[in-house]
Amino acid sequence: MVIFQKSFIILWLVLLAGCASTNSTKPESTNTKSPPAKQSKESNNKGGYYLDDGPGDNTSIDIASIPDAEPRTEKPLVSSNKPYQALGQKYVPMKTYAPYSKQGVASWYGKRYHGRKTSSGEVYDMYGMSAAHTTLPIPSYVKVVNPTNGRAVVVRVNDRGPFKHDRLIDLSYAAAYKLGLVAQGSGLVEVTAIDTSPEALSIAAKTNVAAVEPSSTSTAQTTELISSSNTNNTLISQSAPSKAISPSGYYVQAGAFKSEANGELLQKKIMDLDLAGDAAVTNVYNNGLHRVKLGPFSSKREADIHANKVRSQLNISAIVTNQ
């Protein structure tokens, strides 16, 4: 009996020890920090947004019906247009409007930044028509065109970025959606600054066109609407009439517009600055576009000289042609 009791006690102690071992807890890790947000793109053939970013949860918004930003005259913010550094690169923002037209890659940002403050101090709204740019004035307005599908939007620049060397502009989710860039996360676009001076906006309202109108042919032929300070909000009344150009010689094409009025404004600006010398400045309609040309010049070298004058004085594209 004693032996049985001792055996029972020993068996009970063994079972008790086993239960205690089963219920013991694993010591917690000393690393209590959350893992950093992933910065890699979604693994698909077309690219994509950051894994912790993306479209919002509000599916009731009709994004296609969201109106473009409406250009208006705004005073640049001193604090937002000072020189700054980001990722080791120095940037010097423009403080006022200057003609700007460039082609590059656009990306977009959505719910990850929705509700956060932008460089202008405004709160970012992913359903607004806004954008971030490294050097354009804050605030300012640009027209963004997707050359792949022909879609275009007007957005208001109110933030800084993107700071990757291969990116030109960061668009809001709504702007990217309307351009057809959401699915692939980024895409090639043409960005052109809009002159929002009272004079330019007045002319745009009268002619029912935007203050900037890129050519539909190529980036090299894209230019901005240049409003002269002495036009007094009127269209061209002193410029030379459009006339045919002789097929011989070399010419400088300074711009190509769908609107004749835009071509005439650039034509007058070139004449006022005497950028053509003794050559004629014409606004010729050809193949659906009004092309502003200087010439003819007797040699390509002479045409190149005047093309460089146009580029340096007006900061716009100018190409030399032989027709």
Short mmCIF file of C-alpha atoms in Angstrom, two decimals:
data_model
loop_
_atom_site.label_atom_id
_atom_site.label_comp_id
_atom_site.label_asym_id
_atom_site.label_seq_id
_atom_site.Cartn_x
_atom_site.Cartn_y
_atom_site.Cartn_z
CA MET A 1 0.00 0.00 0.00
CA VAL A 2 2.78 2.39 0.91
CA ILE A 3 4.60 1.43 -2.25
CA PHE A 4 1.43 2.05 -4.26
CA GLN A 5 0.94 5.44 -2.63
CA LYS A 6 4.55 6.43 -3.32
CA SER A 7 4.18 5.31 -6.93
CA PHE A 8 0.97 7.32 -7.25
CA ILE A 9 2.62 10.42 -5.79
CA ILE A 10 5.61 10.09 -8.14
CA LEU A 11 3.30 9.67 -11.17
CA TRP A 12 1.26 12.70 -10.08
CA LEU A 13 4.42 14.85 -9.79
CA VAL A 14 5.56 13.79 -13.27
CA LEU A 15 2.18 14.71 -14.78
CA LEU A 16 2.21 18.05 -12.98
CA ALA A 17 5.65 18.90 -14.32
CA GLY A 18 4.53 18.03 -17.83
CA CYS A 19 1.52 20.33 -17.62
CA ALA A 20 3.68 23.18 -16.33
CA SER A 21 6.04 22.75 -19.29
CA THR A 22 3.15 22.78 -21.78
CA ASN A 23 1.66 26.04 -20.44
CA SER A 24 4.91 28.08 -20.29
CA THR A 25 5.00 31.21 -22.49
CA LYS A 26 7.69 32.19 -25.01
CA PRO A 27 9.66 35.31 -23.97
CA GLU A 28 8.60 38.40 -25.96
CA SER A 29 10.97 39.81 -28.50
CA THR A 30 12.92 42.87 -27.44
CA ASN A 31 12.09 44.45 -30.79
CA THR A 32 8.74 46.13 -30.19
CA LYS A 33 8.85 48.40 -33.24
CA SER A 34 6.55 47.81 -36.19
CA PRO A 35 8.25 46.76 -39.41
CA PRO A 36 8.94 49.67 -41.78
CA ALA A 37 6.46 50.36 -44.55
CA LYS A 38 7.36 48.54 -47.72
CA GLN A 39 8.57 50.76 -50.54
CA SER A 40 8.58 48.19 -53.31
CA LYS A 41 6.03 48.24 -56.10
CA GLU A 42 3.30 45.69 -56.49
CA SER A 43 4.55 42.69 -58.43
CA ASN A 44 2.79 43.01 -61.75
CA ASN A 45 3.94 43.58 -65.28
CA LYS A 46 2.70 47.16 -65.43
CA GLY A 47 4.17 48.43 -62.17
CA GLY A 48 1.77 49.90 -59.63
CA TYR A 49 1.45 52.04 -56.55
CA TYR A 50 3.26 51.50 -53.26
CA LEU A 51 1.88 48.59 -51.26
CA ASP A 52 0.60 50.87 -48.48
CA ASP A 53 -0.87 53.39 -50.93
CA GLY A 54 -3.57 53.10 -53.53
CA PRO A 55 -7.14 54.14 -54.36
CA GLY A 56 -9.40 55.25 -51.54
CA ASP A 57 -12.18 53.25 -49.94
CA ASN A 58 -14.92 55.65 -51.07
CA THR A 59 -16.27 53.98 -54.19
CA SER A 60 -19.31 56.24 -54.46
CA ILE A 61 -17.33 59.16 -55.94
CA ASP A 62 -17.70 59.62 -59.70
CA ILE A 63 -14.07 60.53 -60.34
CA ALA A 64 -14.56 61.02 -64.07
CA SER A 65 -16.95 63.90 -63.33
CA ILE A 66 -14.54 65.76 -61.05
CA PRO A 67 -13.82 69.10 -62.79
CA ASP A 68 -10.31 70.20 -63.66
CA ALA A 69 -8.63 72.88 -61.60
CA GLU A 70 -9.71 76.30 -62.80
CA PRO A 71 -6.70 78.57 -63.43
CA ARG A 72 -6.83 81.84 -61.54
CA THR A 73 -4.38 84.53 -60.56
CA GLU A 74 -2.71 83.64 -57.27
CA LYS A 75 0.23 85.17 -55.46
CA PRO A 76 3.17 82.75 -55.10
CA LEU A 77 3.84 81.66 -51.52
CA VAL A 78 7.20 82.96 -50.29
CA SER A 79 7.74 80.12 -47.84
CA SER A 80 6.98 77.43 -50.45
CA ASN A 81 9.25 78.78 -53.18
CA LYS A 82 12.56 79.06 -51.35
CA PRO A 83 15.56 76.97 -52.44
CA TYR A 84 15.63 73.60 -50.66
CA GLN A 85 17.34 70.23 -50.61
CA ALA A 86 15.81 66.77 -50.86
CA LEU A 87 17.65 63.45 -50.98
CA GLY A 88 20.95 65.25 -51.45
CA GLN A 89 19.73 67.28 -54.43
CA LYS A 90 19.36 71.06 -54.38
CA TYR A 91 16.29 72.64 -55.99
CA VAL A 92 15.65 76.29 -56.80
CA PRO A 93 11.91 76.84 -57.43
CA MET A 94 10.56 79.44 -59.81
CA LYS A 95 9.04 82.40 -57.98
CA THR A 96 6.83 83.60 -60.83
CA TYR A 97 5.35 82.21 -64.03
CA ALA A 98 7.75 81.41 -66.85
CA PRO A 99 7.04 79.45 -70.04
CA TYR A 100 7.59 75.77 -69.26
CA SER A 101 6.92 72.68 -71.35
CA LYS A 102 8.49 69.30 -70.69
CA GLN A 103 7.87 65.63 -71.29
CA GLY A 104 8.55 63.06 -68.60
CA VAL A 105 7.14 60.37 -66.34
CA ALA A 106 4.22 61.10 -64.01
CA SER A 107 3.42 59.09 -60.90
CA TRP A 108 0.50 59.49 -58.49
CA TYR A 109 -0.22 59.33 -54.77
CA GLY A 110 -3.46 58.34 -53.08
CA LYS A 111 -4.72 57.29 -49.65
CA ARG A 112 -1.24 57.09 -48.12
CA TYR A 113 -1.04 60.90 -48.13
CA HIS A 114 -4.74 61.76 -48.11
CA GLY A 115 -5.38 64.32 -45.37
CA ARG A 116 -1.72 65.21 -44.85
CA LYS A 117 -0.34 68.71 -45.30
CA THR A 118 1.34 69.66 -48.56
CA SER A 119 4.28 72.04 -49.03
CA SER A 120 1.80 74.88 -49.41
CA GLY A 121 0.29 74.14 -46.01
CA GLU A 122 -2.93 72.92 -47.61
CA VAL A 123 -4.34 69.49 -46.87
CA TYR A 124 -3.87 66.97 -49.65
CA ASP A 125 -7.12 65.72 -51.17
CA MET A 126 -6.65 62.67 -53.37
CA TYR A 127 -9.95 63.51 -55.08
CA GLY A 128 -8.84 67.05 -55.94
CA MET A 129 -7.07 68.06 -59.15
CA SER A 130 -3.62 68.84 -57.80
CA ALA A 131 0.02 67.94 -58.34
CA ALA A 132 3.52 68.09 -56.90
CA HIS A 133 6.53 69.44 -58.79
CA THR A 134 10.08 70.14 -57.72
CA THR A 135 10.52 73.66 -59.13
CA LEU A 136 7.28 75.11 -60.54
CA PRO A 137 5.85 77.95 -58.45
CA ILE A 138 3.48 77.13 -55.60
CA PRO A 139 0.71 77.67 -56.36
CA SER A 140 0.59 77.45 -60.14
CA TYR A 141 -1.38 75.64 -62.82
CA VAL A 142 -0.28 73.21 -65.50
CA LYS A 143 -1.88 71.27 -68.31
CA VAL A 144 -0.94 67.59 -68.30
CA VAL A 145 -1.45 65.51 -71.44
CA ASN A 146 -1.21 61.74 -71.79
CA PRO A 147 0.12 61.36 -75.36
CA THR A 148 -0.80 57.68 -75.40
CA ASN A 149 -4.55 58.27 -75.26
CA GLY A 150 -4.83 62.03 -75.86
CA ARG A 151 -6.45 62.73 -72.49
CA ALA A 152 -5.63 66.04 -70.80
CA VAL A 153 -6.26 67.62 -67.40
CA VAL A 154 -5.52 70.93 -65.71
CA VAL A 155 -4.11 70.63 -62.19
CA ARG A 156 -2.97 73.03 -59.49
CA VAL A 157 0.60 72.62 -58.22
CA ASN A 158 0.56 72.89 -54.42
CA ASP A 159 3.24 70.43 -53.29
CA ARG A 160 6.89 69.49 -53.83
CA GLY A 161 8.11 66.23 -55.38
CA PRO A 162 8.70 63.75 -56.85
CA PHE A 163 12.36 63.48 -55.88
CA LYS A 164 13.26 60.50 -58.06
CA HIS A 165 15.46 61.43 -61.01
CA ASP A 166 13.23 59.60 -63.47
CA ARG A 167 9.98 61.33 -62.43
CA LEU A 168 8.70 64.70 -63.61
CA ILE A 169 5.47 65.21 -61.69
CA ASP A 170 3.35 63.60 -58.99
CA LEU A 171 -0.39 63.71 -59.70
CA SER A 172 -3.32 63.36 -57.38
CA TYR A 173 -5.26 60.13 -57.63
CA ALA A 174 -8.16 61.89 -59.39
CA ALA A 175 -5.88 63.49 -61.99
CA ALA A 176 -4.10 60.20 -62.68
CA TYR A 177 -7.45 58.43 -62.99
CA LYS A 178 -8.73 60.91 -65.58
CA LEU A 179 -5.49 60.52 -67.56
CA GLY A 180 -5.72 56.73 -67.47
CA LEU A 181 -2.55 56.25 -65.39
CA VAL A 182 -3.91 54.61 -62.24
CA ALA A 183 -3.56 50.98 -63.28
CA GLN A 184 0.11 51.14 -64.26
CA GLY A 185 1.09 53.57 -61.49
CA SER A 186 3.06 55.87 -63.80
CA GLY A 187 3.27 56.92 -67.41
CA LEU A 188 4.68 59.36 -69.94
CA VAL A 189 3.05 62.81 -69.94
CA GLU A 190 3.57 66.30 -71.32
CA VAL A 191 3.48 69.08 -68.71
CA THR A 192 2.97 72.70 -69.79
CA ALA A 193 2.70 75.70 -67.48
CA ILE A 194 -0.35 77.95 -67.73
CA ASP A 195 0.04 81.71 -67.65
CA THR A 196 -2.41 82.90 -64.99
CA SER A 197 -1.67 86.59 -65.23
CA PRO A 198 -4.86 88.68 -65.49
CA GLU A 199 -3.99 89.59 -69.08
CA ALA A 200 -3.51 85.98 -70.18
CA LEU A 201 -6.66 84.79 -68.42
CA SER A 202 -8.66 87.59 -70.02
CA ILE A 203 -7.43 86.63 -73.48
CA ALA A 204 -8.10 82.96 -72.78
CA ALA A 205 -11.66 83.77 -71.74
CA LYS A 206 -12.28 85.81 -74.89
CA THR A 207 -10.89 83.17 -77.22
CA ASN A 208 -12.42 80.29 -75.25
CA VAL A 209 -9.07 78.48 -75.06
CA ALA A 210 -6.68 77.69 -72.26
CA ALA A 211 -3.81 80.08 -71.66
CA VAL A 212 -1.54 77.37 -72.98
CA GLU A 213 -2.18 74.98 -75.83
CA PRO A 214 0.39 72.29 -76.64
CA SER A 215 0.72 71.06 -80.17
CA SER A 216 -0.85 67.70 -80.88
CA THR A 217 2.08 66.65 -83.04
CA SER A 218 5.22 66.40 -80.93
CA THR A 219 6.94 67.78 -77.87
CA ALA A 220 9.51 69.54 -80.03
CA GLN A 221 6.71 71.57 -81.57
CA THR A 222 4.97 72.29 -78.26
CA THR A 223 5.00 75.88 -77.07
CA GLU A 224 3.16 78.16 -74.72
CA LEU A 225 0.83 81.04 -75.35
CA ILE A 226 2.91 84.16 -74.81
CA SER A 227 0.93 87.20 -73.71
CA SER A 228 2.62 90.50 -74.39
CA SER A 229 2.45 93.15 -71.69
CA ASN A 230 1.41 95.80 -74.24
CA THR A 231 -1.43 93.93 -75.89
CA ASN A 232 -3.94 95.64 -73.54
CA ASN A 233 -6.08 92.49 -73.50
CA THR A 234 -6.80 92.72 -77.20
CA LEU A 235 -6.02 90.31 -79.97
CA ILE A 236 -3.57 91.07 -82.72
CA SER A 237 -4.35 94.24 -84.60
CA GLN A 238 -0.84 95.32 -85.55
CA SER A 239 0.65 92.01 -86.65
CA ALA A 240 1.41 91.17 -90.22
CA PRO A 241 -1.28 89.11 -91.95
CA SER A 242 -0.73 85.40 -92.48
CA LYS A 243 0.76 84.61 -95.83
CA ALA A 244 2.10 81.68 -97.73
CA ILE A 245 5.71 80.65 -97.27
CA SER A 246 8.01 79.93 -100.17
CA PRO A 247 9.16 76.31 -100.23
CA SER A 248 12.80 77.29 -100.65
CA GLY A 249 15.16 78.12 -97.78
CA TYR A 250 15.18 77.32 -94.05
CA TYR A 251 12.57 78.28 -91.46
CA VAL A 252 12.26 78.36 -87.67
CA GLN A 253 9.00 76.95 -86.36
CA ALA A 254 8.37 78.56 -82.98
CA GLY A 255 4.97 77.01 -82.25
CA ALA A 256 2.02 75.03 -83.54
CA PHE A 257 -1.52 75.73 -82.28
CA LYS A 258 -5.04 74.56 -82.88
CA SER A 259 -6.20 78.12 -82.20
CA GLU A 260 -5.31 80.86 -84.68
CA ALA A 261 -5.51 83.46 -81.89
CA ASN A 262 -2.77 81.70 -79.94
CA GLY A 263 -0.57 81.66 -83.01
CA GLU A 264 -1.15 85.35 -83.57
CA LEU A 265 -0.18 86.17 -80.00
CA LEU A 266 3.13 84.36 -80.35
CA GLN A 267 3.62 85.94 -83.77
CA LYS A 268 3.26 89.42 -82.30
CA LYS A 269 5.55 88.62 -79.37
CA ILE A 270 8.33 87.54 -81.76
CA MET A 271 7.86 90.67 -83.85
CA ASP A 272 7.88 92.97 -80.80
CA LEU A 273 11.18 91.45 -79.65
CA ASP A 274 12.63 91.61 -83.17
CA LEU A 275 13.71 87.97 -83.02
CA ALA A 276 13.35 87.39 -86.75
CA GLY A 277 15.63 90.17 -87.97
CA ASP A 278 14.85 90.89 -91.63
CA ALA A 279 12.91 87.65 -92.07
CA ALA A 280 9.14 87.43 -92.06
CA VAL A 281 7.09 86.09 -89.16
CA THR A 282 4.06 84.21 -90.41
CA ASN A 283 1.17 82.27 -88.92
CA VAL A 284 0.43 79.56 -91.48
CA TYR A 285 -2.44 77.08 -91.30
CA ASN A 286 -1.36 73.60 -92.32
CA ASN A 287 -2.73 70.13 -91.54
CA GLY A 288 -5.07 71.31 -88.79
CA LEU A 289 -2.55 73.55 -87.01
CA HIS A 290 -1.57 77.22 -87.11
CA ARG A 291 2.22 77.21 -87.30
CA VAL A 292 4.25 80.29 -86.37
CA LYS A 293 7.33 80.43 -88.60
CA LEU A 294 10.30 82.74 -89.09
CA GLY A 295 12.00 82.87 -92.48
CA PRO A 296 13.03 82.02 -95.01
CA PHE A 297 16.73 82.07 -94.13
CA SER A 298 19.40 81.50 -96.74
CA SER A 299 21.30 78.91 -94.70
CA LYS A 300 20.68 76.47 -91.89
CA ARG A 301 23.31 78.22 -89.82
CA GLU A 302 21.37 81.48 -90.02
CA ALA A 303 18.15 79.67 -89.11
CA ASP A 304 19.88 78.02 -86.13
CA ILE A 305 21.01 81.43 -84.87
CA HIS A 306 17.46 82.76 -84.89
CA ALA A 307 16.10 79.55 -83.39
CA ASN A 308 18.51 79.97 -80.48
CA LYS A 309 17.32 83.56 -80.04
CA VAL A 310 13.73 82.38 -79.79
CA ARG A 311 14.65 79.66 -77.28
CA SER A 312 16.69 81.97 -75.06
CA GLN A 313 14.31 84.94 -75.16
CA LEU A 314 11.01 83.08 -74.84
CA ASN A 315 12.17 79.82 -73.24
CA ILE A 316 10.13 77.76 -75.71
CA SER A 317 10.91 75.03 -78.21
CA ALA A 318 11.92 76.12 -81.70
CA ILE A 319 12.82 73.79 -84.55
CA VAL A 320 14.55 74.44 -87.88
CA THR A 321 12.83 73.11 -90.98
CA ASN A 322 13.43 73.37 -94.72
CA GLN A 323 9.81 73.91 -95.65
#
